[in-house]
mmCIF file of N, CA, C and O in Angstrom:
data_model
loop_
_atom_site.group_PDB
_atom_site.id
_atom_site.type_symbol
_atom_site.label_atom_id
_atom_site.label_comp_id
_atom_site.label_asym_id
_atom_site.label_seq_id
_atom_site.Cartn_x
_atom_site.Cartn_y
_atom_site.Cartn_z
ATOM 1 N N MET A 1 25.200 27.909 17.696
ATOM 2 C CA MET A 1 25.303 27.161 16.454
ATOM 3 C C MET A 1 25.195 25.655 16.703
ATOM 4 O O MET A 1 24.488 24.970 16.000
ATOM 5 N N LYS A 2 25.876 25.171 17.710
ATOM 6 C CA LYS A 2 25.866 23.734 18.013
ATOM 7 C C LYS A 2 24.451 23.263 18.363
ATOM 8 O O LYS A 2 24.013 22.222 17.892
ATOM 9 N N ILE A 3 23.771 24.023 19.198
ATOM 10 C CA ILE A 3 22.414 23.640 19.615
ATOM 11 C C ILE A 3 21.497 23.599 18.402
ATOM 12 O O ILE A 3 20.682 22.690 18.246
ATOM 13 N N ASN A 4 21.651 24.550 17.536
ATOM 14 C CA ASN A 4 20.851 24.599 16.319
ATOM 15 C C ASN A 4 21.094 23.361 15.449
ATOM 16 O O ASN A 4 20.155 22.780 14.911
ATOM 17 N N GLN A 5 22.337 22.945 15.342
ATOM 18 C CA GLN A 5 22.670 21.754 14.549
ATOM 19 C C GLN A 5 22.048 20.516 15.174
ATOM 20 O O GLN A 5 21.513 19.657 14.476
ATOM 21 N N LEU A 6 22.109 20.426 16.499
ATOM 22 C CA LEU A 6 21.542 19.267 17.179
ATOM 23 C C LEU A 6 20.027 19.216 16.976
ATOM 24 O O LEU A 6 19.457 18.145 16.741
ATOM 25 N N ASN A 7 19.391 20.353 17.061
ATOM 26 C CA ASN A 7 17.946 20.401 16.826
ATOM 27 C C ASN A 7 17.610 19.980 15.400
ATOM 28 O O ASN A 7 16.637 19.262 15.178
ATOM 29 N N SER A 8 18.418 20.414 14.469
ATOM 30 C CA SER A 8 18.197 20.039 13.070
ATOM 31 C C SER A 8 18.349 18.534 12.893
ATOM 32 O O SER A 8 17.551 17.898 12.200
ATOM 33 N N ILE A 9 19.364 17.970 13.504
ATOM 34 C CA ILE A 9 19.585 16.530 13.407
ATOM 35 C C ILE A 9 18.398 15.778 14.015
ATOM 36 O O ILE A 9 17.905 14.818 13.433
ATOM 37 N N LYS A 10 17.916 16.241 15.138
ATOM 38 C CA LYS A 10 16.759 15.595 15.775
ATOM 39 C C LYS A 10 15.532 15.687 14.862
ATOM 40 O O LYS A 10 14.801 14.714 14.692
ATOM 41 N N LEU A 11 15.308 16.831 14.277
ATOM 42 C CA LEU A 11 14.171 17.005 13.363
ATOM 43 C C LEU A 11 14.274 16.059 12.167
ATOM 44 O O LEU A 11 13.288 15.453 11.758
ATOM 45 N N ILE A 12 15.472 15.924 11.638
ATOM 46 C CA ILE A 12 15.669 15.027 10.491
ATOM 47 C C ILE A 12 15.422 13.572 10.898
ATOM 48 O O ILE A 12 14.760 12.823 10.183
ATOM 49 N N LYS A 13 15.908 13.192 12.062
ATOM 50 C CA LYS A 13 15.668 11.815 12.545
ATOM 51 C C LYS A 13 14.178 11.563 12.721
ATOM 52 O O LYS A 13 13.672 10.513 12.323
ATOM 53 N N ASP A 14 13.474 12.532 13.312
ATOM 54 C CA ASP A 14 12.028 12.394 13.493
ATOM 55 C C ASP A 14 11.316 12.278 12.148
ATOM 56 O O ASP A 14 10.385 11.491 11.987
ATOM 57 N N LEU A 15 11.777 13.065 11.206
ATOM 58 C CA LEU A 15 11.190 13.022 9.877
ATOM 59 C C LEU A 15 11.346 11.633 9.265
ATOM 60 O O LEU A 15 10.400 11.067 8.708
ATOM 61 N N PHE A 16 12.540 11.054 9.390
ATOM 62 C CA PHE A 16 12.768 9.716 8.846
ATOM 63 C C PHE A 16 11.912 8.665 9.553
ATOM 64 O O PHE A 16 11.419 7.737 8.926
ATOM 65 N N LYS A 17 11.727 8.831 10.863
ATOM 66 C CA LYS A 17 10.844 7.907 11.580
ATOM 67 C C LYS A 17 9.435 7.985 11.022
ATOM 68 O O LYS A 17 8.779 6.969 10.810
ATOM 69 N N ASP A 18 8.965 9.207 10.794
ATOM 70 C CA ASP A 18 7.623 9.390 10.233
ATOM 71 C C ASP A 18 7.515 8.785 8.840
ATOM 72 O O ASP A 18 6.512 8.163 8.497
ATOM 73 N N ILE A 19 8.554 8.971 8.053
ATOM 74 C CA ILE A 19 8.548 8.410 6.701
ATOM 75 C C ILE A 19 8.458 6.885 6.758
ATOM 76 O O ILE A 19 7.678 6.265 6.043
ATOM 77 N N LYS A 20 9.239 6.274 7.645
ATOM 78 C CA LYS A 20 9.201 4.810 7.794
ATOM 79 C C LYS A 20 7.809 4.347 8.193
ATOM 80 O O LYS A 20 7.275 3.383 7.660
ATOM 81 N N LYS A 21 7.231 5.054 9.153
ATOM 82 C CA LYS A 21 5.888 4.696 9.632
ATOM 83 C C LYS A 21 4.880 4.802 8.492
ATOM 84 O O LYS A 21 4.069 3.899 8.275
ATOM 85 N N ASN A 22 4.933 5.897 7.752
ATOM 86 C CA ASN A 22 4.013 6.090 6.630
ATOM 87 C C ASN A 22 4.229 5.047 5.549
ATOM 88 O O ASN A 22 3.280 4.586 4.920
ATOM 89 N N GLU A 23 5.475 4.665 5.354
ATOM 90 C CA GLU A 23 5.797 3.652 4.352
ATOM 91 C C GLU A 23 5.140 2.314 4.719
ATOM 92 O O GLU A 23 4.573 1.638 3.870
ATOM 93 N N LYS A 24 5.196 1.963 5.996
ATOM 94 C CA LYS A 24 4.567 0.715 6.448
ATOM 95 C C LYS A 24 3.060 0.773 6.243
ATOM 96 O O LYS A 24 2.445 -0.192 5.800
ATOM 97 N N GLU A 25 2.460 1.917 6.578
ATOM 98 C CA GLU A 25 1.018 2.061 6.401
ATOM 99 C C GLU A 25 0.637 1.994 4.926
ATOM 100 O O GLU A 25 -0.367 1.388 4.561
ATOM 101 N N LEU A 26 1.464 2.589 4.092
ATOM 102 C CA LEU A 26 1.217 2.540 2.652
ATOM 103 C C LEU A 26 1.298 1.109 2.140
ATOM 104 O O LEU A 26 0.440 0.671 1.372
ATOM 105 N N ASP A 27 2.323 0.378 2.560
ATOM 106 C CA ASP A 27 2.474 -1.020 2.153
ATOM 107 C C ASP A 27 1.231 -1.819 2.523
ATOM 108 O O ASP A 27 0.738 -2.623 1.738
ATOM 109 N N LYS A 28 0.742 -1.580 3.726
ATOM 110 C CA LYS A 28 -0.452 -2.285 4.196
ATOM 111 C C LYS A 28 -1.651 -1.937 3.309
ATOM 112 O O LYS A 28 -2.390 -2.817 2.877
ATOM 113 N N SER A 29 -1.825 -0.661 3.010
ATOM 114 C CA SER A 29 -2.943 -0.231 2.165
ATOM 115 C C SER A 29 -2.841 -0.819 0.764
ATOM 116 O O SER A 29 -3.838 -1.254 0.189
ATOM 117 N N ILE A 30 -1.635 -0.837 0.227
ATOM 118 C CA ILE A 30 -1.441 -1.370 -1.122
ATOM 119 C C ILE A 30 -1.757 -2.859 -1.148
ATOM 120 O O ILE A 30 -2.415 -3.349 -2.061
ATOM 121 N N SER A 31 -1.342 -3.581 -0.125
ATOM 122 C CA SER A 31 -1.616 -5.021 -0.127
ATOM 123 C C SER A 31 -3.122 -5.277 0.022
ATOM 124 O O SER A 31 -3.659 -6.187 -0.592
ATOM 125 N N GLU A 32 -3.805 -4.452 0.804
ATOM 126 C CA GLU A 32 -5.262 -4.590 0.918
ATOM 127 C C GLU A 32 -5.929 -4.302 -0.423
ATOM 128 O O GLU A 32 -6.848 -4.999 -0.841
ATOM 129 N N PHE A 33 -5.444 -3.278 -1.089
ATOM 130 C CA PHE A 33 -5.991 -2.945 -2.403
ATOM 131 C C PHE A 33 -5.769 -4.100 -3.378
ATOM 132 O O PHE A 33 -6.664 -4.463 -4.136
ATOM 133 N N ASP A 34 -4.575 -4.686 -3.364
ATOM 134 C CA ASP A 34 -4.269 -5.816 -4.249
ATOM 135 C C ASP A 34 -5.237 -6.969 -4.026
ATOM 136 O O ASP A 34 -5.705 -7.588 -4.972
ATOM 137 N N LYS A 35 -5.530 -7.257 -2.763
ATOM 138 C CA LYS A 35 -6.474 -8.342 -2.463
ATOM 139 C C LYS A 35 -7.843 -8.035 -3.048
ATOM 140 O O LYS A 35 -8.468 -8.884 -3.686
ATOM 141 N N GLU A 36 -8.307 -6.809 -2.833
ATOM 142 C CA GLU A 36 -9.616 -6.413 -3.359
ATOM 143 C C GLU A 36 -9.622 -6.482 -4.886
ATOM 144 O O GLU A 36 -10.582 -6.941 -5.493
ATOM 145 N N TRP A 37 -8.563 -6.013 -5.491
ATOM 146 C CA TRP A 37 -8.466 -6.020 -6.947
ATOM 147 C C TRP A 37 -8.514 -7.445 -7.484
ATOM 148 O O TRP A 37 -9.200 -7.718 -8.466
ATOM 149 N N ASN A 38 -7.783 -8.338 -6.850
ATOM 150 C CA ASN A 38 -7.776 -9.738 -7.296
ATOM 151 C C ASN A 38 -9.157 -10.351 -7.202
ATOM 152 O O ASN A 38 -9.572 -11.081 -8.101
ATOM 153 N N LEU A 39 -9.866 -10.059 -6.112
ATOM 154 C CA LEU A 39 -11.231 -10.567 -5.981
ATOM 155 C C LEU A 39 -12.118 -10.021 -7.097
ATOM 156 O O LEU A 39 -12.896 -10.744 -7.711
ATOM 157 N N TRP A 40 -11.992 -8.736 -7.340
ATOM 158 C CA TRP A 40 -12.793 -8.111 -8.381
ATOM 159 C C TRP A 40 -12.492 -8.739 -9.747
ATOM 160 O O TRP A 40 -13.407 -9.032 -10.510
ATOM 161 N N GLU A 41 -11.192 -8.957 -10.029
ATOM 162 C CA GLU A 41 -10.802 -9.568 -11.304
ATOM 163 C C GLU A 41 -11.414 -10.957 -11.460
ATOM 164 O O GLU A 41 -11.892 -11.316 -12.524
ATOM 165 N N LYS A 42 -11.385 -11.736 -10.404
ATOM 166 C CA LYS A 42 -11.965 -13.084 -10.458
ATOM 167 C C LYS A 42 -13.449 -13.017 -10.778
ATOM 168 O O LYS A 42 -13.961 -13.789 -11.589
ATOM 169 N N LYS A 43 -14.147 -12.080 -10.151
ATOM 170 C CA LYS A 43 -15.583 -11.929 -10.410
ATOM 171 C C LYS A 43 -15.832 -11.551 -11.865
ATOM 172 O O LYS A 43 -16.765 -12.041 -12.491
ATOM 173 N N GLN A 44 -14.981 -10.669 -12.385
ATOM 174 C CA GLN A 44 -15.141 -10.251 -13.781
ATOM 175 C C GLN A 44 -14.916 -11.424 -14.731
ATOM 176 O O GLN A 44 -15.645 -11.592 -15.697
ATOM 177 N N LYS A 45 -13.924 -12.220 -14.451
ATOM 178 C CA LYS A 45 -13.643 -13.372 -15.310
ATOM 179 C C LYS A 45 -14.825 -14.337 -15.317
ATOM 180 O O LYS A 45 -15.208 -14.857 -16.357
ATOM 181 N N LYS A 46 -15.411 -14.552 -14.162
ATOM 182 C CA LYS A 46 -16.568 -15.446 -14.087
ATOM 183 C C LYS A 46 -17.732 -14.869 -14.877
ATOM 184 O O LYS A 46 -18.462 -15.584 -15.548
ATOM 185 N N LYS A 47 -17.884 -13.561 -14.791
ATOM 186 C CA LYS A 47 -18.973 -12.902 -15.497
ATOM 187 C C LYS A 47 -18.827 -13.053 -17.009
ATOM 188 O O LYS A 47 -19.780 -13.322 -17.715
ATOM 189 N N TRP A 48 -17.611 -12.837 -17.501
ATOM 190 C CA TRP A 48 -17.401 -12.809 -18.937
ATOM 191 C C TRP A 48 -16.975 -14.147 -19.519
ATOM 192 O O TRP A 48 -16.960 -14.315 -20.728
ATOM 193 N N ASN A 49 -16.600 -15.086 -18.683
ATOM 194 C CA ASN A 49 -16.205 -16.398 -19.164
ATOM 195 C C ASN A 49 -16.986 -17.485 -18.440
ATOM 196 O O ASN A 49 -16.426 -18.284 -17.723
ATOM 197 N N PRO A 50 -18.287 -17.490 -18.637
ATOM 198 C CA PRO A 50 -19.056 -18.526 -17.931
ATOM 199 C C PRO A 50 -18.653 -19.908 -18.442
ATOM 200 O O PRO A 50 -18.254 -20.060 -19.595
ATOM 201 N N LYS A 51 -18.772 -20.886 -17.593
ATOM 202 C CA LYS A 51 -18.428 -22.245 -18.005
ATOM 203 C C LYS A 51 -19.441 -22.725 -19.045
ATOM 204 O O LYS A 51 -20.632 -22.539 -18.897
ATOM 205 N N LYS A 52 -18.896 -23.329 -20.090
ATOM 206 C CA LYS A 52 -19.773 -23.818 -21.151
ATOM 207 C C LYS A 52 -20.396 -25.138 -20.732
ATOM 208 O O LYS A 52 -19.719 -26.005 -20.170
ATOM 209 N N LYS A 53 -21.664 -25.261 -21.027
ATOM 210 C CA LYS A 53 -22.349 -26.517 -20.702
ATOM 211 C C LYS A 53 -22.115 -27.511 -21.824
ATOM 212 O O LYS A 53 -22.181 -27.168 -23.011
ATOM 213 N N THR A 54 -21.795 -28.701 -21.450
ATOM 214 C CA THR A 54 -21.603 -29.734 -22.470
ATOM 215 C C THR A 54 -22.904 -30.493 -22.613
ATOM 216 O O THR A 54 -23.598 -30.774 -21.647
ATOM 217 N N SER A 55 -23.250 -30.801 -23.859
ATOM 218 C CA SER A 55 -24.512 -31.508 -24.070
ATOM 219 C C SER A 55 -24.294 -32.893 -24.616
ATOM 220 O O SER A 55 -23.289 -33.239 -25.126
#
């Protein structure tokens, strides 16, 4: 019983390590997506709001 509990605890710790690692990778992906989205938004604004020429 004791060995089984220790193995379970180790598995849970490993699981949490994996979750932390995945969380960091997700954060990185989300921030990359945000950068791309912001660039895209800027391009759209330029497309639809061209600067008016003054005469």
